[in-house]
């Protein structure tokens, strides 16, 4: 899952990026409103963290632009502490949640999870498909036989993305973009290796290969 962090405070960016990566997210950053607005449309992130006080173009204008143009990606706005009007403006402009600065990173992580759950209509922190369940807090999975599977970071991110888009055919390029943030790490052939790991854990039919198109979870079995 990919997060775009738009924040001009470089120290805050440097502090947040490793925390978000540790939590299993791929992170892209922008440091002004103009780049941020462009990347919010271009990168198709799963979630955007948007500071409102930005050089170039204010965060509120960026958010209004996205919403006016049909960009519905979930947005958490970062506002100055005690600036209640900023929160109201942010929510009215189409933000999904807000966080006043300074904040604890744990609170940000909790809000990211909550916004994602709402987005995917899930009541708790688990995703499941065809007997496979993923707990997104503990980053562990259960296979159809009920056995617990420990996942590496990349395996976790890949499985989570597949489970969040169970009925879509996902190209290697798209999967790679959501697993890695550095373009030099982007070798789409590696995806095949991780897909095969997941098949070893969850059964070889769990993920179908669509020749020349990508991967898709096998259609859900009726119970
Ligand atoms: Ca700022």
Short mmCIF file of N, CA and C in Angstrom, two decimals, residues 56 83 104 123-124 129 136-137 147 150 154 165 210:
data_model
loop_
_atom_site.label_atom_id
_atom_site.label_comp_id
_atom_site.label_asym_id
_atom_site.label_seq_id
_atom_site.Cartn_x
_atom_site.Cartn_y
_atom_site.Cartn_z
N UNK A 56 4.12 27.13 -2.35
CA UNK A 56 3.70 26.83 -3.72
C UNK A 56 2.19 26.92 -3.87
N UNK A 83 -6.01 24.97 15.78
CA UNK A 83 -6.63 25.74 14.70
C UNK A 83 -7.89 25.01 14.25
N UNK A 104 1.50 12.17 18.02
CA UNK A 104 2.28 10.95 18.21
C UNK A 104 2.16 10.10 16.95
N UNK A 123 -14.88 -3.92 9.17
CA UNK A 123 -15.10 -3.53 10.54
C UNK A 123 -13.89 -3.72 11.45
N UNK A 124 -12.94 -4.56 11.09
CA UNK A 124 -11.81 -4.78 11.99
C UNK A 124 -10.51 -4.75 11.20
N UNK A 129 -10.05 -13.74 2.27
CA UNK A 129 -10.48 -14.19 0.95
C UNK A 129 -10.19 -15.68 0.84
N UNK A 136 -3.86 -7.09 9.73
CA UNK A 136 -2.98 -6.02 9.27
C UNK A 136 -2.26 -5.32 10.42
N UNK A 137 -2.66 -5.57 11.65
CA UNK A 137 -1.93 -5.02 12.79
C UNK A 137 -0.71 -5.86 13.13
N UNK A 147 -3.48 -22.59 9.78
CA UNK A 147 -2.11 -22.46 10.28
C UNK A 147 -1.65 -21.00 10.19
N UNK A 150 3.97 -16.56 9.23
CA UNK A 150 4.74 -15.33 9.44
C UNK A 150 5.15 -14.81 8.07
N UNK A 154 7.78 -7.57 2.54
CA UNK A 154 7.29 -7.49 1.16
C UNK A 154 6.11 -8.44 0.96
N UNK A 165 -7.78 -5.64 -3.26
CA UNK A 165 -8.30 -5.53 -4.63
C UNK A 165 -8.57 -6.93 -5.18
N UNK A 210 -2.68 -14.16 -15.03
CA UNK A 210 -3.31 -13.83 -16.31
C UNK A 210 -2.19 -13.46 -17.27
#
